[in-house]
Structure formats: C-alpha cells, structure tokens
CSV table of C-alpha atoms in Angstrom, one decimal:
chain,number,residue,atom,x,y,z
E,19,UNK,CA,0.0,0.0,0.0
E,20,UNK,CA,1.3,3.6,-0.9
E,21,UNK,CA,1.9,6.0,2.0
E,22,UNK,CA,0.1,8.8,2.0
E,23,UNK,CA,3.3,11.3,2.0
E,24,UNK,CA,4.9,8.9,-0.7
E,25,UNK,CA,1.4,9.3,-3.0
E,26,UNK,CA,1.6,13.4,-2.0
E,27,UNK,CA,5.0,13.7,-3.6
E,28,UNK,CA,4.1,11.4,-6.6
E,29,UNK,CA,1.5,14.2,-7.1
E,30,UNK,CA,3.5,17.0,-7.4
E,31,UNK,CA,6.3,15.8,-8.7
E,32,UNK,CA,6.2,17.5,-11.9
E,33,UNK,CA,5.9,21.4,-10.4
E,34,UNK,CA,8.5,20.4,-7.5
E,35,UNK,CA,11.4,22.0,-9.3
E,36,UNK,CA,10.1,25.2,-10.2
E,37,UNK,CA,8.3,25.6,-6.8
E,38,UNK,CA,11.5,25.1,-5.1
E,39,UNK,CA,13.3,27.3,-6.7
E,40,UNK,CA,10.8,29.8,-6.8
E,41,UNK,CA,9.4,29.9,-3.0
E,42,UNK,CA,13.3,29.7,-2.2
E,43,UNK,CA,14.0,32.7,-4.8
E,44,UNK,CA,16.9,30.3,-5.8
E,45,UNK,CA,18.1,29.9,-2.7
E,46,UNK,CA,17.7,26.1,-2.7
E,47,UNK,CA,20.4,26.1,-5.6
E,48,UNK,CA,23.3,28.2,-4.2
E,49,UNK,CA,23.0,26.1,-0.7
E,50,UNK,CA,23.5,23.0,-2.2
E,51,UNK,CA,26.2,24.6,-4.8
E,52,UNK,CA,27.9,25.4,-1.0
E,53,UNK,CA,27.4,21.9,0.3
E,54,UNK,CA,28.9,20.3,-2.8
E,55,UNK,CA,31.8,22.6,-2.7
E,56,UNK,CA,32.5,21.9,1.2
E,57,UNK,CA,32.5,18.1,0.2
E,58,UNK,CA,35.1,18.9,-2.8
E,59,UNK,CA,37.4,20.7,-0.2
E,60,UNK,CA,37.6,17.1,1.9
E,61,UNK,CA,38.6,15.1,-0.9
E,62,UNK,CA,35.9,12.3,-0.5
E,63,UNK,CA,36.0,8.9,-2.7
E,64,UNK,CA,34.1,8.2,-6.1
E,65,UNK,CA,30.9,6.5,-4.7
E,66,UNK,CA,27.7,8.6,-4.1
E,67,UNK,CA,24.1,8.1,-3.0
E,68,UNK,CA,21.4,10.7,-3.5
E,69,UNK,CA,19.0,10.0,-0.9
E,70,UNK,CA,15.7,11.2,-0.8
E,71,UNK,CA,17.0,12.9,-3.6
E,72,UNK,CA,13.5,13.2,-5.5
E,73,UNK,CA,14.3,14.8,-8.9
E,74,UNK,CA,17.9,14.6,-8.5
E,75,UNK,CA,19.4,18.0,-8.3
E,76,UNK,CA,21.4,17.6,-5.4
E,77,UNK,CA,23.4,14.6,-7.5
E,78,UNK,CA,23.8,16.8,-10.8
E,79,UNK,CA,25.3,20.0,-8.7
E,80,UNK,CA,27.2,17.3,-7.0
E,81,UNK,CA,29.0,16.4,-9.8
E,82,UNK,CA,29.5,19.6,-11.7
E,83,UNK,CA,31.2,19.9,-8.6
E,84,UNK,CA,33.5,16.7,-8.1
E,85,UNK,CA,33.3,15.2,-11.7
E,86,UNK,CA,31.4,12.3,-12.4
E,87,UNK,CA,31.5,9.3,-10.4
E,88,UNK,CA,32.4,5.3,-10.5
E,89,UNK,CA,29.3,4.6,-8.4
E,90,UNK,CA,26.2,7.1,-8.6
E,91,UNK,CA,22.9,6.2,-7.1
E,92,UNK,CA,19.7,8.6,-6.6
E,93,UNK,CA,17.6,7.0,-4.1
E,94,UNK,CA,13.9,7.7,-3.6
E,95,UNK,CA,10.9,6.3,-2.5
E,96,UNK,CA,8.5,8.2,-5.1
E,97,UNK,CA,8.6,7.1,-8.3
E,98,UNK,CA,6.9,9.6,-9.8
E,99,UNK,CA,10.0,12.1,-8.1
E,100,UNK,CA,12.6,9.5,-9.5
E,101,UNK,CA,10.7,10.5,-12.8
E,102,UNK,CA,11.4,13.5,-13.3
E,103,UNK,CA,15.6,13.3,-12.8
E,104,UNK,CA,15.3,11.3,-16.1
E,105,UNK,CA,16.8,14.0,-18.7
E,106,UNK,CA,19.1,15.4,-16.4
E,107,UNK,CA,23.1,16.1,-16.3
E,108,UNK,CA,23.9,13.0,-13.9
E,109,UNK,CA,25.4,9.5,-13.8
E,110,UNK,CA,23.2,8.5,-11.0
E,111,UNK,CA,21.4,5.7,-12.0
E,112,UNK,CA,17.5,6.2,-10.1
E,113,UNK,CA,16.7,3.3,-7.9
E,114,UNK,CA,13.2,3.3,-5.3
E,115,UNK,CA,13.8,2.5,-2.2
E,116,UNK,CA,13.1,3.0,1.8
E,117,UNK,CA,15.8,5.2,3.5
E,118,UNK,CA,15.4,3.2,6.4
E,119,UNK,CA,16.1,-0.4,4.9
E,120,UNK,CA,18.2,0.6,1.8
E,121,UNK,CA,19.2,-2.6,-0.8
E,122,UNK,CA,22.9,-1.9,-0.8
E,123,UNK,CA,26.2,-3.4,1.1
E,124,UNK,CA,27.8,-2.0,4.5
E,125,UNK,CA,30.2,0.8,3.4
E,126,UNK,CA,29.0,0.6,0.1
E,127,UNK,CA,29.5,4.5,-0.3
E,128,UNK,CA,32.2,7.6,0.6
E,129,UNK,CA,29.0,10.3,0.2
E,130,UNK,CA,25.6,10.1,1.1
E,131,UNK,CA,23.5,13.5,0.6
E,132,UNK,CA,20.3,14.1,1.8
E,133,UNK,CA,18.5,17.3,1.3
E,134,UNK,CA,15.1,18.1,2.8
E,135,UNK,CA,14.4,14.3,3.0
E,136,UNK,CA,14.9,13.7,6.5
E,137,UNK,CA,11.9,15.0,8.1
E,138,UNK,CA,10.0,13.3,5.8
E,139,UNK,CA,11.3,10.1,7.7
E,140,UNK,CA,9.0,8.3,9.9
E,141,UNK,CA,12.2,7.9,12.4
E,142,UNK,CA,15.3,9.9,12.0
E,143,UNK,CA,17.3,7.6,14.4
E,144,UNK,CA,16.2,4.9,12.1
E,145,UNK,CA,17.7,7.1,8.8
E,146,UNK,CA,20.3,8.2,10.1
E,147,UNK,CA,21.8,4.2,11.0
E,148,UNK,CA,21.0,3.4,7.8
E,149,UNK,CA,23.1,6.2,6.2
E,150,UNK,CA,25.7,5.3,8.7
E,151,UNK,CA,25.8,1.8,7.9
E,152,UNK,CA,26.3,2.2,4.3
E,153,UNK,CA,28.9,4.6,4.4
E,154,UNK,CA,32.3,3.5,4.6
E,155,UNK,CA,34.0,4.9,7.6
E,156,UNK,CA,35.3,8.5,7.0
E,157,UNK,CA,32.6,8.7,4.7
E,158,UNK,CA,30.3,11.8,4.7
E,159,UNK,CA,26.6,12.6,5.1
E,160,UNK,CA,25.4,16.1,3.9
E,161,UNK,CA,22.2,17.0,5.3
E,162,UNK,CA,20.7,19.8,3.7
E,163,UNK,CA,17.4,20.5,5.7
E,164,UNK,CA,14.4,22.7,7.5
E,165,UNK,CA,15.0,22.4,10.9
E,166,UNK,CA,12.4,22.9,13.8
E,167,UNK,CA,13.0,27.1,14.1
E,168,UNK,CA,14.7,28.0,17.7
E,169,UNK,CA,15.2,31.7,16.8
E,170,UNK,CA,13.4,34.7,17.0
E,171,UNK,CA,13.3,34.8,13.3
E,172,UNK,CA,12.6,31.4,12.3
E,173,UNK,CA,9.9,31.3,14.5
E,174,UNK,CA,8.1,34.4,13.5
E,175,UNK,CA,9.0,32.9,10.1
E,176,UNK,CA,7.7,29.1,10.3
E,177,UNK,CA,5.0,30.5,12.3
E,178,UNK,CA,3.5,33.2,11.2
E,179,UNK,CA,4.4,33.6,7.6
E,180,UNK,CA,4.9,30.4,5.7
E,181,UNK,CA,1.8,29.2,7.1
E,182,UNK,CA,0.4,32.3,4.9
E,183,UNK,CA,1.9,32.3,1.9
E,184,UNK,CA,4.0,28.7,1.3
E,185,UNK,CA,-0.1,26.3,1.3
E,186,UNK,CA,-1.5,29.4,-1.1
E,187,UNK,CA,1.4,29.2,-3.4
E,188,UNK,CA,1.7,25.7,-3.5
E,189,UNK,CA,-2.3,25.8,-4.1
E,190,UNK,CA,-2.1,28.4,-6.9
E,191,UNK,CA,0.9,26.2,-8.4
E,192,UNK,CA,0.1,22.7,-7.8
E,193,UNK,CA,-1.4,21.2,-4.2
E,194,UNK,CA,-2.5,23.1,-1.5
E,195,UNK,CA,-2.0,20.0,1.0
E,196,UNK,CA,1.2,19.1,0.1
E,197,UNK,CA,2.8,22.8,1.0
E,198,UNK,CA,0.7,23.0,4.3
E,199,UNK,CA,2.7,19.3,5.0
E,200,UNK,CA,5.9,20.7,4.1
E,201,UNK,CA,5.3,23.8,7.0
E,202,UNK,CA,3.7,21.5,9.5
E,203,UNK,CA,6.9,19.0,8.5
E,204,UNK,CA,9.0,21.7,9.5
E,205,UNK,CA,7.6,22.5,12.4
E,206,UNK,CA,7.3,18.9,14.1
E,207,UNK,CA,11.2,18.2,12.9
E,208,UNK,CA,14.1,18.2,15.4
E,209,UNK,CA,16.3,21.2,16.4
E,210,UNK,CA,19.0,21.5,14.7
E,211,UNK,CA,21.3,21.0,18.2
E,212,UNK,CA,18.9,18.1,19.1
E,213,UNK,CA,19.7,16.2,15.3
E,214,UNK,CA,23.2,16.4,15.5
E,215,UNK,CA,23.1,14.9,19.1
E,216,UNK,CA,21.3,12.1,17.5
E,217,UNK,CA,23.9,11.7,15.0
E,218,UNK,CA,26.0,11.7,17.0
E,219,UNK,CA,25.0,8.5,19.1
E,220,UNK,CA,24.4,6.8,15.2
E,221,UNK,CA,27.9,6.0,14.0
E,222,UNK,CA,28.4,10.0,13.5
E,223,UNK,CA,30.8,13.3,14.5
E,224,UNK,CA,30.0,16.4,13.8
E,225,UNK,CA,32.5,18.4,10.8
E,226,UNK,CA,30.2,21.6,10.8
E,227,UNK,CA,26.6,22.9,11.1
E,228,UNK,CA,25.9,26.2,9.1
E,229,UNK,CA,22.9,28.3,8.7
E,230,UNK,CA,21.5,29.1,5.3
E,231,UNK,CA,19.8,32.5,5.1
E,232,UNK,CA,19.7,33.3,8.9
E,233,UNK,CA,19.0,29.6,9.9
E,234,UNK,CA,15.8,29.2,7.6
E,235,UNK,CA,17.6,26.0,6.7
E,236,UNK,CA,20.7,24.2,7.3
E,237,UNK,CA,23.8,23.0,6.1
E,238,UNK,CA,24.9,19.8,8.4
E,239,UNK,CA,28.1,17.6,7.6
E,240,UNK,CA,28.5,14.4,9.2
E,241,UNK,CA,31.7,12.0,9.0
E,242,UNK,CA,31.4,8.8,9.4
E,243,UNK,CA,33.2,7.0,12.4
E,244,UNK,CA,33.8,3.5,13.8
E,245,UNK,CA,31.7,2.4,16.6
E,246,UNK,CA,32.8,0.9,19.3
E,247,UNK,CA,31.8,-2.3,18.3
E,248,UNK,CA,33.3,-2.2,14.8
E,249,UNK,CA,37.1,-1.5,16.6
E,250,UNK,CA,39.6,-4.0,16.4
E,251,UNK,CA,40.4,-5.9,19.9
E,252,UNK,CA,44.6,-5.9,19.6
C-alpha cells in the first residue's frame, strides 16, 4: 500500500522544481552549490548516494562539482520524483527505495546526501543508521534540511508567515495540502542541536553545522566514524 506522503509527492512531482526554486528565490540552488563545494574541499572517494534525492538535483550539482562518479545512485521512495531526474546532467542511476532499509552493502559509499528528505522520515534515528551503515568509515553525510526554528526569526517565520503564503502558493501552483505538510513537517522536525546529538550516538561526528539565510535552513556535515563495536580488539 502507498503511503500517504509517498502518494503526495508522486502528485507533485512535476511542479516540484520550479516551486523550489521559486518559494526559495533560488536559494535552494546556491545552498546545495555550497554543500557540494565543502564536500570537494575534503577530498571524498568516487561513490555517491542521492538519498531522498527526488528529482535529483542535489546529484547533478554534485558532480558539476566533483566530476562524475564510478558509483552514482539517486535513491527515492517516489517514483513519480525518480521520474522527473530522467533528462538530467547525472550519472546516478535512479533506484526506489526505503531510506530506512536501503538494498545496498555495508560501506558501500564515501557520500551520502540528503536534502530536505529527512523530516519526511517516519524515524530519523532509524535514517540516520542506515546512512551510517552504508557509508564506509570517513565517509560523509550532507544534510541539507528545514529544521524545527529555535530563533526569534525562524519562529516568527515558520510561524507566522509560511503558514500564509507557502499552502497558497503551493495551491495556486500545484497542491494546497502538500505545502501546508511541508510547514507542519517543518515544524514537528528536530532542532538543529537536538539532530546532531542524535547523530552523534548513530555512528556519527560532527565536521560543521551552518545556517543558510539566517537559519531558515541548514547546512549539516557528518563524518562517518567507527563504533565501538566495529574497533579492532589488539
């Protein structure tokens, strides 16, 4: 049986593009340009997952940014998202799956990315184990993401304002519903500080947190690190 998030973003999978970029007045672009040039400056391997990675632009800025890749997988549980990548500059080869019980081998890649997918999660704890078991250790996870607002602005923003004008847009432009969940997603998500605790205790440290445009969203990189089960007993 389909979810009922996984059927909302089959149904607007064809606007999604243009009303990110548009509600975001672009910003969505130059924050994952930033992310993808972060992950340059740490020299990461040649194997990449795009998870939750819908249409797949995180993937092609990814590799404008580190060349193409020897593995390249864009992971999603909507088809109809999956969809629209096809056309696109990337190698990453579209394959539906569950972010929580993903089809691939331990350590199978050096970079996960996930942007605005891990909200959507029914259990972050759950997501982010799964990213950590299929990263290899010192791989990365790049979370680009809406957190729960903390701040003074982000609340009056979440708040007050994108329950306004983000459901009208979204109804003018494609679905009403589906723009009041992405608010309401927003606002039921983790802190920022609380999420990176989590990580933390899932196979995780902390490399940097940074806000995007006065903490409306942010930029989280994660490297992987041995438990201490996985260590080797001398």
């Amino acid at each position: 049986m389909i979810s009922p998030v996984r059927k909302m973003f089959d149904g607007i999978a064809s606007r999604y593009d243009f009303l990110n970029h548009f509600l975001s007045c672009g910003q969505d672009v130059l924050w994952r340009r930033a992310c993808c040039r972060e992950l340059r400056a740490v020299k990461p391997g040649k194997r990449l997952l795009d998870l939750c990675g819908g249409t797949g632009d995180f993937a092609v800025t990814y590799e404008k940014f580190n060349g193409r890749q020897d593995v390249a997988i864009l992971g999603d549980f909507s088809y109809g998202m999956l969809c629209g990548a096809e056309g696109k500059k990337t190698s990453a080869v579209p394959v539906q799956l569950d972010a929580m019980k993903m089809p691939f081998a331990d350590g199978a890649f050096d970079v996960v990315l996930n942007g605005f997918g891990m909200r959507n999660l029914p259990d972050a704890c759950a997501g982010l184990k799964e990213s950590a078991r299929v990263l290899a250790d010192g791989g990365y996870l790049q979370i680009l993401e809406f957190f729960s607002p903390r701040n003074a602005f982000n609340k009056f923003f979440y708040k007050k304002l994108a329950p306004l004008f983000i459901p009208v847009l979204g109804a003018f432009f494609s679905k009403r519903e589906a723009y009041e969940y992405l608010v309401n997603s927003v606002l039921r998500f983790l802190p920022v500080e609380d999420f990176v605790k989590l990580a933390e205790k899932n196979g995780f440290e902390l490399v940097h947190v940074k806000p995007c445009f006065w903490g409306v969203a942010y930029r989280v990189l994660l490297r992987r690190v041995k438990t201490v089960s996985e260590e080797v007993v001398p």
